[in-house]
Amino acid sequence: MGRKTTHKFKAEVSQLLDILVHSLYTNKEIFLRELISNASDALEKVRFKATSEGSENDVAPEIRITADKDAGTVTVTDTGVGMTRDELMRNIGTIAHSGTAELTRMAQEGKESLDALIGRFGVGFYSVYMVADEVTVTTRSIEPDAQAIIWTSDGRTDYKLQELDEDLPRGTRIEVKLKEDMVSRFANEAALKNIVNKHSNFINFPIYVADERVNTVTALWREPKFQIKDKQYAEFYKFLTYDSEDPFDTLHTSVDAPVQFNALMFIPKSGDDPFGMAREQRGLDLYVRRVLIEKQNKDLLPEYLGFVKGVVDTEDLPLNISRETLQDNMLMRKISSTLVKQVLGNLEKMAKDNADRYAEFWQAHGTLFKAGYMDFLNKDKFAKLVRFNSSASEDSKGLASFDDYISRAKDEQKEIYYAFGPSREALGLSPYLEVFRRKGVEVLYLYEPIDEFVMDALRDYEGYTLTSAEHADMAKLDKFEDLEKKEEAEALTEEQQSSLDRMMARIKDVLGEAVTEVKASRRLSDSPVCLANPDGNVTSSMDKIMRVVSKDTSIPKKVLEVNPDHILVRNMLTIFERDENDPFIDQAANQLFESALLLEGYLTDPHALVGRVQDLLTKSSGWYVEKTN
């Protein structure tokens, strides 16, 4: 045996070790992740040395982990580059980072998790003292004629160094003498395998726990794309997500600038979320040099791309970066920006090359994707990818893009019209859309509240204004020819027009404050009346959303538009001209107003409406009996 010496830890190391030893934090398993990462680095250095110097590497690169429950130990051995005496003192005897006072303060105040502290201050090896009473490091450097060294410490105030005369194999062996209450938790092979699978599954070297290789899944994202078969991608996807189906689409990318990273992302076939877990389960797994840093990182992709599963592995982040630092890290923002552009570019290509395939994607993930209206940086890309049902579609499953709409727009039309409704059938009967049906002007159909937010956020597309059909400028629609010439009602005489104005004033008196105005409509052809928002107000559907949010159950005051050419209105006009005080005018006014409220979804008490219908049916049935006799 060679000489044996004792050395005091630097003051900052003693402080740190004291924090770790007395730590109350629970995530103690990361000590193994740190030891494996160090072993992996040592093996990488051997490989680099062999490549750069052209030397032979005759020792198999591997990491072996064993547990001895009786002795209460866990041992990690690697065949890496090893350390000389000076390297050992430099790497373990001191910390090359400042800020230990701040570290001590934060740990004592309990402001951050221990994992985050270890990450922030780059002190991975010392995490072993969360679980250890004593640690023994035996190492021999790859350098020629290097002596084997033993480093031993209980993690309190000092460490012992001893040189060995025996010729040990190259590499490092770390024996962790576990604290008594840690033996059952860590001195068993099943627990060690679980920790390796969780944190170090894709380390580039074989990791054995008691002679069984644990990390058997290849870090596929690091492999050249042209060598990988679809079956391999599918197997990796299923391993990653536990999905029984193959992925719908795969995006494998390698980026060198502005940040170096590899990513392997998948789009699942299904967007089903029966238990409402999607928001919690979203995110890409973040690795640094094959070591898992964070499972399901929520910052790499925005929520509207939360259907994307996969991994990102970068060389540029520090291995032990903390979660708090991740959120503020500029490199992370650059990775995120690049990933978003790649996912959107991939979807754009899919939409362009295969509309049917893109329709499948939209069916599965379109509802979530529409939340991208808030991504203002990628507004143009998002707008190209968003889809809606349309009056030009054959059924409710048909999809139209803004580009599709523009390709079918009429000459001189510079608006993309849309309307919100509960179903295609309801919109097909909507009074607001009668003028559009008459003119053959396409309308995009919106069925979900988020659709309205999409339109409100985008506002325009390629020089076309996104316009609610409810707010359409009738003068712009009047210039388009009617598709079919209907038999027009006889024009009103000046006297009849004057009577109509008085009748509408009478209807306003009957309805009182329930409406803001009663006026003649230019949009209606088949319906006698409709309700419209006063000029400048939001659409009816947006108004409903806002009322739900503010828990406002009142009925909004709207404009009642009357169709002067409808036969019912003409009959009312005849009755009014005969007797302006005829009670039928009041009855019809209330009935038409409440019928319009019913169509709008605002009528909460239908009793009066039903009673009026029954009264009118009773009277009209008497007339019908007389006429048919």
XYZ file of C-alpha atoms in Angstrom:
629
model
C 0.000 0.000 0.000
C 1.233 3.513 -0.773
C 1.177 6.593 1.383
C -2.054 7.651 3.074
C -2.923 11.317 3.643
C -5.838 13.230 5.136
C -7.152 16.491 3.620
C -9.675 19.029 4.863
C -12.567 19.905 2.603
C -12.669 23.485 1.417
C -15.114 25.519 3.533
C -17.769 25.691 0.846
C -17.726 21.908 0.401
C -18.239 21.383 4.135
C -21.209 23.744 4.048
C -22.700 21.936 1.087
C -22.181 18.487 2.574
C -23.850 19.591 5.769
C -26.892 20.740 3.800
C -27.065 17.451 1.924
C -26.569 15.244 4.971
C -29.295 17.025 6.921
C -31.594 17.453 3.962
C -35.260 16.735 4.483
C -35.978 16.574 0.751
C -37.397 13.351 -0.669
C -35.936 13.058 -4.173
C -32.858 11.202 -3.012
C -32.749 8.753 -5.909
C -31.026 11.332 -8.119
C -27.708 10.391 -6.501
C -27.626 7.359 -8.804
C -28.443 9.467 -11.862
C -25.495 11.721 -11.020
C -23.049 8.839 -10.531
C -24.154 7.222 -13.810
C -23.790 10.552 -15.658
C -20.269 10.963 -14.319
C -19.443 7.389 -15.381
C -20.860 8.055 -18.853
C -18.702 11.189 -19.184
C -15.630 9.165 -18.207
C -16.440 6.587 -20.900
C -17.012 9.332 -23.502
C -13.532 10.708 -22.733
C -12.014 7.277 -23.449
C -13.808 7.142 -26.780
C -12.713 10.670 -27.682
C -9.124 9.917 -26.694
C -9.101 6.746 -28.797
C -10.518 8.620 -31.807
C -8.301 11.694 -31.573
C -5.075 9.845 -30.782
C -5.763 6.738 -32.841
C -5.064 4.570 -29.801
C -6.577 1.146 -29.137
C -9.436 0.828 -26.671
C -9.245 -2.798 -25.618
C -11.539 -2.559 -22.569
C -15.301 -2.921 -23.114
C -17.062 0.359 -22.206
C -19.674 -0.342 -19.525
C -21.224 0.775 -16.249
C -21.995 -1.849 -13.597
C -24.175 -1.335 -10.518
C -24.396 -3.836 -7.677
C -26.187 -3.888 -4.327
C -25.270 -5.744 -1.134
C -28.164 -5.627 1.288
C -26.221 -7.311 4.101
C -23.333 -4.860 3.818
C -25.730 -1.978 3.099
C -23.838 -0.841 0.013
C -24.463 0.234 -3.581
C -21.453 0.167 -5.916
C -21.110 1.884 -9.317
C -18.165 0.823 -11.494
C -17.120 2.142 -14.914
C -14.333 1.344 -17.363
C -13.855 5.017 -18.177
C -10.914 7.375 -18.204
C -10.293 7.231 -14.445
C -8.582 9.954 -12.361
C -5.072 10.759 -11.193
C -4.411 11.946 -7.630
C -4.491 15.603 -8.713
C -7.694 15.153 -10.705
C -9.323 13.413 -7.778
C -8.474 16.277 -5.422
C -9.551 18.854 -7.972
C -12.833 17.161 -8.912
C -14.020 16.015 -5.505
C -12.145 18.110 -2.974
C -13.457 21.471 -4.064
C -16.310 23.145 -5.941
C -15.370 25.344 -8.840
C -18.628 27.307 -8.570
C -19.379 30.360 -6.487
C -22.581 31.088 -4.645
C -22.384 28.579 -1.797
C -23.665 31.142 0.696
C -26.755 31.651 -1.445
C -27.093 27.876 -1.797
C -26.971 27.480 1.982
C -29.565 30.213 2.511
C -32.005 28.792 -0.054
C -31.674 25.257 1.267
C -32.260 26.399 4.830
C -35.297 28.443 3.801
C -36.629 25.514 1.768
C -37.261 27.637 -1.315
C -36.166 25.111 -3.904
C -36.073 21.385 -4.311
C -32.723 19.742 -3.668
C -32.694 18.505 -7.255
C -32.865 22.125 -8.414
C -30.091 23.212 -6.036
C -27.797 20.425 -7.156
C -28.507 21.377 -10.743
C -27.967 25.071 -10.284
C -24.617 24.749 -8.545
C -23.204 21.782 -10.504
C -22.465 19.600 -7.488
C -23.802 16.266 -8.711
C -21.284 13.963 -7.015
C -22.030 15.348 -3.571
C -25.685 14.316 -3.830
C -24.489 10.850 -2.833
C -24.294 12.105 0.751
C -28.071 12.373 0.873
C -28.060 8.590 1.201
C -24.474 7.731 2.311
C -22.692 7.441 5.635
C -19.418 6.946 3.801
C -18.222 6.882 0.186
C -15.127 5.136 -1.147
C -13.847 6.021 -4.627
C -11.246 3.697 -6.128
C -9.843 4.893 -9.453
C -6.945 4.413 -11.856
C -6.299 6.859 -14.672
C -5.853 5.910 -18.311
C -2.592 7.893 -18.243
C 0.529 5.699 -18.608
C 2.073 4.487 -15.328
C -0.773 6.054 -13.312
C -1.197 4.675 -9.803
C -4.520 3.506 -8.428
C -5.927 5.843 -5.759
C -8.525 5.361 -3.018
C -10.536 8.383 -1.835
C -12.641 7.908 1.309
C -14.871 10.322 3.208
C -17.852 10.320 5.558
C -18.899 13.661 4.044
C -18.262 15.753 7.120
C -14.997 17.680 7.339
C -12.217 15.776 5.590
C -11.305 13.049 3.116
C -8.475 10.486 2.983
C -6.326 9.675 -0.033
C -4.270 6.491 -0.356
C -2.123 5.291 -3.232
C -2.294 1.596 -4.115
C 0.634 -0.452 -5.375
C -1.545 -3.099 -6.991
C -2.287 -2.923 -10.713
C -6.044 -2.268 -10.887
C -7.940 -2.043 -14.196
C -8.544 1.404 -15.663
C -11.718 3.188 -14.512
C -13.564 4.215 -11.356
C -15.397 2.262 -8.655
C -17.645 4.149 -6.216
C -18.862 2.236 -3.165
C -21.684 3.922 -1.294
C -22.144 2.824 2.319
C -25.839 3.609 2.787
C -27.376 5.234 5.819
C -29.347 2.749 7.873
C -32.746 4.103 6.813
C -31.704 4.036 3.126
C -30.649 0.382 2.926
C -34.077 -1.104 2.253
C -34.848 1.618 -0.281
C -31.698 1.426 -2.404
C -29.790 -1.772 -1.602
C -32.063 -3.847 -3.821
C -31.778 -4.555 -7.518
C -35.415 -3.848 -8.444
C -35.198 -0.286 -7.088
C -31.887 0.342 -8.850
C -33.296 -0.914 -12.172
C -36.296 1.394 -11.819
C -34.062 4.403 -11.181
C -31.891 3.576 -14.220
C -34.992 3.157 -16.402
C -36.429 6.433 -15.189
C -33.380 8.692 -15.415
C -30.622 7.026 -17.428
C -32.361 4.708 -19.876
C -30.703 6.185 -22.976
C -27.106 6.490 -21.758
C -24.915 5.527 -24.688
C -23.083 2.753 -22.826
C -24.370 -0.535 -21.397
C -25.596 -0.239 -17.809
C -25.746 -3.509 -15.889
C -27.506 -4.091 -12.589
C -26.281 -7.396 -11.166
C -25.153 -8.647 -14.596
C -28.474 -7.778 -16.303
C -28.363 -5.008 -18.873
C -31.044 -2.467 -18.021
C -30.847 0.199 -20.751
C -31.832 -1.962 -23.733
C -33.821 0.676 -25.675
C -31.720 2.597 -28.199
C -31.684 6.389 -28.094
C -33.280 6.318 -31.543
C -33.190 10.112 -31.935
C -29.385 9.928 -32.052
C -29.342 7.437 -34.936
C -29.120 8.519 -38.615
C -32.636 8.801 -40.070
C -31.867 6.820 -43.213
C -30.949 3.777 -41.102
C -34.209 3.663 -39.150
C -37.231 1.671 -40.301
C -40.870 2.631 -39.629
C -41.183 -0.418 -37.393
C -38.395 0.876 -35.135
C -40.087 4.260 -34.856
C -43.388 2.550 -33.986
C -41.753 0.392 -31.306
C -40.036 3.402 -29.749
C -43.297 5.403 -29.819
C -45.152 2.617 -28.022
C -42.355 2.321 -25.457
C -42.513 6.065 -24.851
C -46.287 6.572 -24.720
C -47.773 3.150 -23.854
C -50.082 3.631 -26.845
C -51.144 0.352 -28.469
C -51.490 2.006 -31.898
C -48.679 3.019 -34.247
C -48.058 6.790 -34.446
C -49.995 8.767 -37.040
C -46.895 10.730 -38.041
C -43.206 10.897 -37.101
C -40.867 13.895 -37.162
C -37.165 13.108 -36.637
C -34.872 16.092 -36.759
C -31.307 17.111 -36.015
C -30.451 20.799 -35.588
C -26.999 22.400 -35.360
C -27.926 26.082 -35.133
C -28.893 28.249 -33.323
C -28.805 25.420 -30.744
C -27.536 21.890 -31.219
C -30.194 19.289 -30.457
C -31.862 16.138 -31.725
C -35.613 15.616 -31.524
C -37.878 12.667 -32.222
C -41.536 13.658 -32.166
C -44.732 11.749 -32.863
C -48.341 12.669 -33.571
C -50.719 10.015 -32.145
C -53.619 8.707 -34.229
C -56.141 9.598 -31.576
C -56.740 12.776 -29.666
C -59.105 11.081 -27.229
C -58.815 12.305 -23.664
C -61.609 10.505 -21.786
C -60.335 11.440 -18.325
C -59.335 15.027 -19.078
C -55.649 14.290 -18.439
C -54.215 15.736 -21.660
C -53.115 19.052 -20.150
C -51.180 17.281 -17.392
C -49.757 14.564 -19.631
C -48.537 16.841 -22.418
C -44.918 17.790 -23.010
C -41.707 16.449 -24.527
C -39.123 14.600 -22.451
C -35.987 16.736 -22.183
C -32.590 15.037 -22.194
C -29.090 16.453 -21.969
C -26.596 14.097 -23.579
C -29.016 11.169 -23.157
C -29.676 11.881 -19.480
C -33.282 12.706 -18.588
C -33.538 16.212 -17.150
C -37.306 16.605 -17.100
C -40.181 14.320 -17.963
C -42.885 16.025 -20.039
C -41.381 19.493 -20.140
C -44.240 21.970 -20.685
C -42.096 24.769 -22.167
C -40.688 23.107 -25.286
C -43.998 23.204 -27.169
C -47.033 25.450 -26.562
C -50.239 23.901 -25.275
C -51.960 23.891 -28.673
C -49.281 21.476 -29.912
C -49.711 19.355 -26.785
C -50.769 16.357 -28.887
C -47.109 15.957 -29.966
C -45.209 13.300 -27.975
C -41.487 12.646 -28.027
C -38.017 13.534 -26.803
C -35.534 16.373 -27.227
C -31.845 15.844 -26.488
C -29.360 18.707 -26.475
C -25.629 19.049 -26.014
C -25.788 22.720 -25.129
C -27.559 22.758 -21.764
C -25.635 21.962 -18.577
C -26.365 18.427 -17.434
C -27.734 19.445 -14.064
C -29.799 22.473 -15.035
C -32.691 23.044 -12.648
C -36.358 23.355 -13.601
C -36.490 26.949 -12.411
C -33.505 27.863 -14.575
C -34.954 25.946 -17.535
C -37.934 28.277 -17.708
C -35.699 31.339 -17.997
C -33.052 29.790 -20.206
C -32.493 31.489 -23.571
C -31.285 28.244 -25.163
C -34.581 26.615 -24.183
C -36.494 29.425 -25.861
C -34.441 28.950 -29.030
C -35.060 25.188 -28.993
C -38.779 25.808 -28.438
C -38.998 28.327 -31.294
C -37.258 25.911 -33.669
C -39.455 22.968 -32.621
C -42.671 24.949 -33.135
C -41.582 25.992 -36.634
C -40.692 22.381 -37.477
C -43.996 20.948 -36.256
C -46.002 23.624 -38.094
C -43.862 23.150 -41.230
C -44.466 19.407 -41.092
C -48.229 19.953 -40.820
C -48.132 22.477 -43.666
C -46.413 19.931 -45.901
C -48.944 17.263 -44.920
C -51.847 19.595 -45.718
C -50.334 20.496 -49.087
C -49.357 16.967 -50.154
C -52.334 14.991 -48.868
C -55.552 16.806 -47.910
C -57.286 13.581 -46.851
C -54.458 12.698 -44.480
C -54.503 16.198 -43.042
C -58.268 15.875 -42.551
C -57.549 12.761 -40.439
C -55.120 14.766 -38.349
C -57.655 17.568 -37.971
C -60.394 15.183 -36.908
C -58.146 13.878 -34.106
C -56.375 17.045 -32.956
C -58.059 20.062 -34.565
C -59.937 21.186 -31.445
C -56.725 21.459 -29.433
C -54.793 22.952 -32.356
C -57.270 25.833 -32.636
C -55.956 27.187 -29.315
C -52.972 28.344 -31.404
C -54.843 31.572 -32.165
C -52.842 32.989 -29.224
C -49.480 32.214 -30.877
C -49.005 35.604 -32.521
C -45.430 34.842 -33.595
C -46.723 32.045 -35.838
C -50.025 33.670 -36.791
C -49.564 33.241 -40.567
C -48.577 29.565 -40.324
C -51.466 28.882 -37.951
C -53.951 30.619 -40.245
C -52.897 28.419 -43.170
C -53.464 25.266 -41.113
C -56.781 26.001 -39.414
C -59.916 24.334 -40.872
C -63.690 24.817 -40.654
C -66.825 23.258 -41.995
C -68.460 25.380 -44.681
C -71.729 25.982 -46.469
C -69.840 24.778 -49.567
C -69.087 21.408 -47.919
C -71.310 18.437 -48.656
C -71.765 17.545 -44.986
C -70.596 18.434 -41.497
C -67.354 16.465 -41.949
C -66.150 18.529 -44.888
C -63.252 20.875 -44.168
C -62.314 24.174 -45.749
C -59.176 26.263 -45.327
C -59.073 30.016 -45.815
C -57.266 29.354 -49.108
C -60.104 27.029 -50.197
C -62.615 29.752 -49.368
C -60.706 32.416 -51.313
C -60.468 30.123 -54.357
C -64.289 29.986 -54.428
C -64.965 33.627 -53.532
C -66.895 35.868 -55.927
C -65.237 38.564 -58.010
C -64.732 41.733 -55.978
C -65.431 39.854 -52.724
C -62.814 40.798 -50.125
C -64.457 39.243 -47.055
C -64.351 35.737 -45.600
C -67.752 35.320 -43.958
C -68.405 33.056 -40.981
C -71.311 32.222 -38.677
C -71.551 30.420 -35.352
C -74.245 27.832 -34.639
C -74.969 24.643 -32.708
C -75.074 22.483 -35.852
C -74.946 22.506 -39.637
C -78.731 22.046 -39.728
C -79.287 25.074 -37.475
C -77.006 27.261 -39.586
C -78.728 26.017 -42.741
C -81.952 27.525 -41.374
C -80.453 30.635 -39.777
C -82.236 33.882 -40.765
C -78.859 35.691 -40.787
C -77.678 33.501 -43.628
C -80.684 33.841 -45.925
C -79.013 36.589 -47.978
C -75.861 34.431 -48.325
C -77.884 31.461 -49.554
C -79.760 33.718 -51.944
C -76.539 35.196 -53.340
C -74.516 31.953 -53.308
C -71.858 33.458 -51.019
C -69.947 30.862 -48.994
C -70.031 30.996 -45.185
C -67.651 29.154 -42.867
C -69.543 27.322 -40.143
C -68.306 27.627 -36.557
C -69.539 25.036 -34.055
C -67.241 25.504 -31.041
C -66.803 28.639 -28.889
C -63.043 28.642 -29.536
C -63.732 29.133 -33.276
C -65.011 32.619 -32.563
C -61.811 33.472 -30.671
C -59.800 32.227 -33.656
C -61.628 34.609 -36.003
C -61.405 37.486 -33.566
C -57.647 37.003 -33.127
C -56.800 36.552 -36.827
C -59.079 39.332 -38.162
C -57.793 39.046 -41.742
C -56.094 36.631 -44.106
C -54.231 37.379 -47.348
C -56.049 40.702 -47.805
C -59.497 39.278 -46.933
C -61.306 40.515 -43.828
C -62.786 37.857 -41.551
C -66.360 39.051 -41.113
C -69.251 37.651 -39.093
C -72.279 37.059 -41.328
C -74.285 38.797 -38.625
C -72.258 41.983 -39.183
C -72.117 41.781 -42.966
C -72.385 45.043 -44.892
C -75.562 44.542 -46.955
C -74.372 47.034 -49.566
C -71.424 44.712 -50.361
C -73.753 41.730 -50.742
C -76.327 43.623 -52.824
C -73.869 43.888 -55.728
C -73.960 40.104 -56.177
C -76.740 38.637 -58.329
C -79.354 36.354 -56.761
C -78.880 32.726 -57.772
C -82.584 32.282 -58.484
C -85.056 34.993 -59.323
C -87.913 34.607 -56.867
C -91.299 36.096 -57.467
C -90.903 39.413 -55.723
C -93.601 40.831 -53.482
C -95.487 43.783 -54.863
C -93.670 46.993 -53.969
C -95.190 48.993 -51.128
C -96.956 52.198 -52.015
C -95.923 55.405 -50.257
C -99.025 55.108 -48.080
C -98.167 51.456 -47.192
C -94.562 52.432 -46.425
C -95.827 55.104 -44.059
C -98.135 52.527 -42.440
C -95.214 50.063 -42.138
C -93.108 52.701 -40.347
C -95.980 53.341 -37.930
C -96.533 49.599 -37.413
C -92.847 49.087 -36.579
C -93.091 51.964 -34.097
C -96.142 50.232 -32.606
C -94.196 46.934 -32.323
C -91.399 48.844 -30.542
C -93.971 50.220 -28.074
C -95.357 46.699 -27.493
C -91.912 45.203 -26.873
C -90.668 48.228 -24.944
C -87.145 47.968 -23.510
C -86.788 44.351 -24.675
C -85.407 45.645 -28.010
C -83.267 48.663 -28.860
C -84.917 49.276 -32.227
C -87.380 47.832 -34.757
C -86.394 48.356 -38.390
C -86.890 46.949 -41.885
C -84.426 44.225 -42.850
C -82.439 43.890 -46.077
C -81.029 40.450 -45.250
C -84.225 38.403 -44.854
C -86.098 36.581 -47.577
C -87.739 33.506 -45.985
C -88.176 34.624 -42.361
C -90.506 37.338 -41.095
C -88.098 38.676 -38.439
C -84.677 38.189 -36.880
C -82.746 39.651 -33.982
C -79.495 41.480 -34.726
C -76.892 43.026 -32.469
C -76.788 46.834 -32.441
C -74.015 48.267 -34.627
C -70.550 47.882 -33.144
C -71.508 45.108 -30.729
C -69.830 41.708 -30.628
C -71.497 38.783 -32.388
C -74.356 36.953 -30.674
C -72.208 33.901 -30.052
C -69.363 35.918 -28.513
C -71.912 37.781 -26.400
C -73.172 34.431 -25.069
C -69.655 33.305 -24.172
C -68.994 36.549 -22.324
C -72.297 36.238 -20.459
C -71.480 32.696 -19.363
C -68.076 33.846 -18.102
C -69.612 36.749 -16.171
C -72.604 34.601 -15.038
C -75.013 37.100 -16.610
C -78.386 35.368 -17.210
C -80.231 38.446 -18.506
C -81.533 38.601 -22.084
C -79.482 41.033 -24.210
C -81.263 43.920 -25.918
C -81.091 43.616 -29.690
C -82.512 45.114 -32.867
C -85.646 43.409 -34.226
C -85.362 43.357 -38.014
C -88.636 42.939 -39.898
C -88.928 41.521 -43.419
C -91.366 43.884 -45.221
C -91.927 41.381 -48.064
C -92.904 38.396 -45.936
C -96.571 37.424 -46.263
C -97.096 37.427 -42.494
C -95.780 40.994 -42.210
C -97.947 42.058 -45.201
C -101.012 40.525 -43.508
C -100.136 42.322 -40.261
C -99.837 45.545 -42.294
C -103.309 45.055 -43.786
C -104.777 44.483 -40.293
C -102.893 47.521 -38.959
C -104.195 49.765 -41.761
C -107.715 48.620 -40.962
C -107.370 49.142 -37.205
C -104.110 50.325 -35.636
C -105.315 49.091 -32.230
C -106.155 45.544 -33.328
C -104.921 43.204 -30.523
C -103.557 40.805 -33.167
C -100.686 43.253 -33.808
C -99.636 43.051 -30.143
C -100.052 39.279 -30.083
C -98.070 38.793 -33.305
C -95.322 41.195 -32.195
C -94.764 39.267 -28.953
C -94.973 35.935 -30.734
C -92.422 36.890 -33.413
C -90.061 38.373 -30.817
C -90.160 35.301 -28.565
C -89.806 32.972 -31.564
C -86.653 34.890 -32.529
C -85.398 34.620 -28.935
C -86.045 30.878 -29.065
C -83.933 30.543 -32.236
C -81.186 32.571 -30.589
C -81.211 30.335 -27.498
C -82.217 33.124 -25.098
C -85.841 32.179 -24.290
C -85.771 30.619 -20.821
C -89.551 30.629 -20.153
C -91.618 29.380 -23.125
C -95.008 29.344 -21.335
C -96.319 32.609 -22.820
C -95.122 31.609 -26.286
C -96.837 28.199 -26.086
C -100.073 29.742 -24.791
C -100.080 32.277 -27.651
C -99.438 29.541 -30.268
C -102.353 27.518 -28.924
C -104.641 30.588 -29.006
C -103.617 31.411 -32.589
C -104.091 27.780 -33.670
C -107.562 27.738 -32.116
C -108.580 30.863 -34.041
C -106.972 29.821 -37.317
C -108.467 26.314 -37.143
C -111.960 27.878 -37.057
C -111.102 29.848 -40.207
C -109.673 26.704 -41.831
C -112.866 24.700 -41.062
C -115.017 27.385 -42.636
C -112.809 27.586 -45.723
C -112.753 23.818 -46.331
C -116.521 23.336 -45.950
